[in-house]
Structures are given as structure tokens and as C-alpha cells.
CSV table of C-alpha atoms in Angstrom, one decimal:
chain,number,residue,atom,x,y,z
Z,1,MET,CA,-14.7,-6.4,7.5
Z,2,ARG,CA,-14.9,-3.2,5.4
Z,3,ASN,CA,-13.5,-3.1,1.9
Z,4,ASN,CA,-11.0,-0.3,2.9
Z,5,THR,CA,-9.5,-2.6,5.5
Z,6,ARG,CA,-9.4,-5.6,3.2
Z,7,GLY,CA,-7.8,-3.4,0.5
Z,8,LEU,CA,-5.1,-2.3,3.0
Z,9,ILE,CA,-4.5,-6.0,4.0
Z,10,PHE,CA,-4.3,-7.0,0.4
Z,11,HIS,CA,-2.0,-4.1,-0.4
Z,12,ILE,CA,0.4,-5.2,2.4
Z,13,LEU,CA,0.3,-8.7,1.0
Z,14,ILE,CA,1.2,-7.4,-2.5
Z,15,VAL,CA,4.0,-5.3,-1.0
Z,16,ALA,CA,5.5,-8.5,0.5
Z,17,ILE,CA,5.0,-10.5,-2.8
Z,18,VAL,CA,6.6,-7.7,-5.0
Z,19,PHE,CA,9.4,-7.3,-2.5
Z,20,ALA,CA,10.1,-11.1,-2.6
Z,21,ILE,CA,10.1,-11.1,-6.4
Z,22,SER,CA,12.3,-8.0,-6.7
Z,23,PHE,CA,14.7,-9.6,-4.2
Z,24,VAL,CA,15.0,-12.8,-6.3
Z,25,ILE,CA,15.4,-10.8,-9.5
Z,26,ASN,CA,18.2,-8.7,-7.9
Z,27,LEU,CA,20.1,-11.8,-6.7
Z,28,SER,CA,21.6,-12.4,-10.1
Z,29,GLU,CA,23.1,-9.8,-12.3
Z,30,SER,CA,22.2,-11.8,-15.5
Z,31,VAL,CA,18.5,-12.1,-14.4
Z,32,ARG,CA,18.5,-8.4,-13.4
Z,33,ASN,CA,19.9,-7.4,-16.8
Z,34,LEU,CA,17.4,-9.6,-18.6
Z,35,VAL,CA,14.3,-8.3,-16.7
Z,36,TYR,CA,15.2,-4.7,-16.4
Z,37,GLY,CA,16.8,-4.5,-19.9
Z,38,ASN,CA,13.9,-5.9,-21.8
Z,39,LEU,CA,10.7,-4.0,-22.4
Z,40,ILE,CA,8.6,-7.2,-22.6
Z,41,PHE,CA,9.8,-8.3,-19.2
Z,42,LYS,CA,9.2,-4.9,-17.7
Z,43,ILE,CA,5.6,-4.9,-19.0
Z,44,ILE,CA,5.0,-8.4,-17.8
Z,45,PHE,CA,6.3,-7.5,-14.4
Z,46,VAL,CA,4.0,-4.4,-14.2
Z,47,LEU,CA,1.1,-6.5,-15.4
Z,48,LEU,CA,1.8,-9.0,-12.7
Z,49,ILE,CA,1.4,-6.2,-10.1
Z,50,VAL,CA,-1.9,-5.1,-11.7
Z,51,LEU,CA,-3.2,-8.7,-11.8
Z,52,LEU,CA,-2.3,-9.2,-8.1
Z,53,TYR,CA,-4.4,-6.1,-7.2
Z,54,PHE,CA,-7.2,-7.2,-9.6
Z,55,ASN,CA,-7.4,-10.8,-8.4
Z,56,LEU,CA,-7.2,-9.9,-4.7
Z,57,GLY,CA,-9.8,-7.3,-5.3
Z,58,LYS,CA,-12.2,-10.1,-6.1
Z,59,GLY,CA,-12.1,-11.0,-2.4
Z,60,MET,CA,-13.8,-7.7,-1.5
Z,61,SER,CA,-17.4,-7.5,-0.5
Z,62,LYS,CA,-19.9,-7.0,-3.2
Z,63,LYS,CA,-22.7,-6.1,-0.7
Z,64,ASN,CA,-21.6,-2.5,-0.4
Z,65,SER,CA,-23.1,0.2,-2.5
Z,66,LYS,CA,-22.0,0.3,-6.1
Z,67,SER,CA,-20.9,3.9,-5.7
Z,68,LEU,CA,-18.3,2.9,-3.1
Z,69,ASP,CA,-16.5,0.4,-5.3
Z,70,PHE,CA,-13.7,2.8,-6.3
Z,71,LEU,CA,-13.2,3.9,-2.7
Z,72,ALA,CA,-11.9,0.5,-1.6
Z,73,GLY,CA,-8.3,1.9,-1.7
Z,74,ASN,CA,-8.9,5.0,0.4
Z,75,LEU,CA,-6.8,3.8,3.3
Z,76,ILE,CA,-3.9,3.0,1.0
Z,77,PHE,CA,-4.1,6.5,-0.5
Z,78,LEU,CA,-4.5,8.2,2.9
Z,79,ILE,CA,-1.6,6.4,4.5
Z,80,GLY,CA,0.5,7.0,1.4
Z,81,MET,CA,-0.2,10.7,1.5
Z,82,ILE,CA,0.5,11.0,5.2
Z,83,LEU,CA,3.9,9.2,4.7
Z,84,PHE,CA,4.6,11.4,1.7
Z,85,ALA,CA,3.9,14.5,3.7
Z,86,PHE,CA,6.3,13.3,6.4
Z,87,GLY,CA,9.0,12.8,3.7
Z,88,PHE,CA,8.3,16.0,1.9
Z,89,ILE,CA,8.4,18.0,5.1
Z,90,GLY,CA,11.8,16.5,5.8
Z,91,MET,CA,13.3,16.8,2.4
Z,92,GLY,CA,11.4,19.4,0.4
Z,93,MET,CA,11.7,19.2,-3.4
Z,94,ASP,CA,14.8,17.0,-3.0
Z,95,PHE,CA,12.4,14.2,-2.2
Z,96,PHE,CA,12.1,13.3,-5.9
Z,97,ASP,CA,15.8,13.9,-6.8
Z,98,SER,CA,17.3,11.4,-4.4
Z,99,PRO,CA,17.4,7.7,-5.2
Z,100,VAL,CA,14.7,5.3,-4.0
Z,101,GLY,CA,15.0,4.4,-0.3
Z,102,SER,CA,18.1,6.6,0.1
Z,103,THR,CA,17.0,8.6,3.2
Z,104,PHE,CA,15.1,8.0,6.4
Z,105,TRP,CA,12.5,10.6,5.2
Z,106,LYS,CA,11.6,8.7,2.0
Z,107,PHE,CA,11.9,5.1,3.2
Z,108,PRO,CA,8.4,4.8,4.9
Z,109,VAL,CA,6.4,6.0,1.9
Z,110,GLU,CA,8.5,4.1,-0.7
Z,111,PHE,CA,8.3,0.9,1.3
Z,112,PHE,CA,4.5,1.3,1.8
Z,113,LEU,CA,3.9,2.1,-1.9
Z,114,MET,CA,6.7,-0.3,-3.0
Z,115,PRO,CA,4.7,-2.0,-5.9
Z,116,GLN,CA,3.9,1.3,-7.4
Z,117,VAL,CA,7.3,2.9,-6.9
Z,118,TYR,CA,8.9,-0.2,-8.2
Z,119,ALA,CA,6.7,-0.2,-11.3
Z,120,ILE,CA,7.5,3.5,-11.9
Z,121,LYS,CA,11.2,2.8,-11.7
Z,122,VAL,CA,11.1,-0.4,-13.8
Z,123,LEU,CA,9.1,1.4,-16.6
Z,124,GLY,CA,11.4,4.4,-16.4
Z,125,ILE,CA,8.6,6.9,-15.7
Z,126,ASP,CA,9.7,10.2,-14.2
Z,127,TYR,CA,9.3,10.1,-10.5
Z,128,ASN,CA,7.5,13.3,-9.6
Z,129,VAL,CA,4.4,14.5,-7.7
Z,130,ILE,CA,2.0,13.5,-10.5
Z,131,SER,CA,3.3,10.0,-11.0
Z,132,PHE,CA,3.4,9.6,-7.2
Z,133,ALA,CA,-0.2,10.7,-6.8
Z,134,VAL,CA,-1.4,8.5,-9.6
Z,135,SER,CA,0.4,5.5,-8.2
Z,136,ALA,CA,-1.2,6.1,-4.8
Z,137,ILE,CA,-4.7,6.2,-6.3
Z,138,LEU,CA,-4.2,3.3,-8.7
Z,139,PRO,CA,-4.8,0.4,-6.2
Z,140,GLY,CA,-8.3,1.8,-5.4
Z,141,ILE,CA,-9.1,2.1,-9.1
Z,142,ILE,CA,-8.0,-1.5,-9.8
Z,143,TYR,CA,-9.9,-2.7,-6.8
Z,144,GLY,CA,-13.0,-0.8,-8.0
Z,145,PHE,CA,-12.9,-2.4,-11.5
Z,146,SER,CA,-12.4,-5.8,-9.9
Z,147,ILE,CA,-15.4,-5.4,-7.6
Z,148,LYS,CA,-17.6,-4.1,-10.4
Z,149,ILE,CA,-16.7,-7.0,-12.7
Z,150,SER,CA,-17.0,-9.6,-9.9
Z,151,ARG,CA,-20.4,-8.2,-8.9
Z,152,LYS,CA,-21.6,-8.3,-12.6
Z,153,LYS,CA,-20.5,-12.0,-12.8
Z,154,LEU,CA,-22.2,-12.8,-9.5
Z,155,LEU,CA,-25.5,-11.1,-10.6
Z,156,LYS,CA,-25.4,-12.9,-13.9
Z,157,LYS,CA,-24.9,-16.2,-12.2
Z,158,GLN,CA,-27.7,-15.5,-9.8
Z,159,ARG,CA,-30.1,-14.6,-12.7
Z,160,TYR,CA,-29.1,-17.8,-14.5
Z,161,MET,CA,-29.8,-19.9,-11.4
Z,162,ARG,CA,-33.1,-18.1,-10.8
Z,163,ASN,CA,-34.2,-18.6,-14.5
Z,164,ARG,CA,-33.1,-22.2,-14.3
Z,165,ARG,CA,-35.2,-22.8,-11.1
Z,166,ASN,CA,-38.2,-21.1,-12.7
Z,167,MET,CA,-37.9,-23.3,-15.8
Z,168,THR,CA,-37.8,-26.5,-13.7
Z,169,ASN,CA,-40.8,-25.2,-11.6
Z,170,ASN,CA,-42.7,-24.5,-14.8
Z,171,ARG,CA,-42.0,-28.0,-16.2
Z,172,ARG,CA,-43.4,-29.5,-13.0
Z,173,SER,CA,-46.6,-27.6,-13.3
């Protein structure tokens, strides 16, 4: 399976996890006030999303060319932009002025990019074209770093095992 497809599947899994967490947080007003009213909890929540992308990115193939590592999120970006175009055609510049999930035009893109949109709203970042584009690209960037770091660790382990094998072969000689 290609990394783009894996990245999309992992993204959908992360959407479900973030949706479940946000649902639990929003069940209780006191928990909601604690999480959304405290900068530390906001940062922890956003770091949790980043760690989900990073750790699931370790499940991507390391056999592909190194130059393709940061393209593992292309399907996420492409689908996000298609859904954004659908919403933007329907709403125009009002797309960013209306609340999250308030209209039929916005719902598909905001549901698909739910972890990113949720992080933008939790951190209080302005919801505009730039923040939206960056949030659509971010999963691919995180996947890319995860693949590169995992490949580096894998190569280091392979070198260690090869050197260890060579040393035991030299001792036998």
C-alpha cells in the first residue's frame, strides 16, 4: 500500500480519535472550562494531535525514495482543498466568518480536517485562508519527519547488526 493511502487511512483514524476526545471533553462544562480555559491543557491537546500523526507516521513504508517522504499527506491535502473549494464556492468569503460546522457548505471540509480545525479553534488562531492551508499541509509534514526519523533509526539498527555480525565472523577466523 502506498504511503499516500496509508496517510489518508491514518488521518481518518485520527479524525475519529480527536472527535471522540472532543466529545468526551464537551460532555461536562467543568471539564470543558478546564481544558479550553487553560493554556497548558490547550497545548497538551494540540501536542496529542501532533503525536498521533507522528506515531502513526512510523507505520509508513521506508522503502520509498527519501524525496517522497514529505508527500505522504498529498491525498489529505488534495481532498481538503477539493472540499474547501466546494465550501468556498457555496459561501464565498463568508466561509471563514461563520462558526465551525454551521452550514452544509463548510461541514465536509471541517469534518475531514477536524483535528486541524479543532486545534486552530482551541489555540485561538485566526481561521483564515493561510491557517487553513497550513493546517491542510501539516499532516504531510509531520508524516515526513516521522518517516525520516524512523528510516534513520532503522538504518542505524541495520548498521549495528551488520557490524556485530562482522565482529563475530572476525572472531571465528
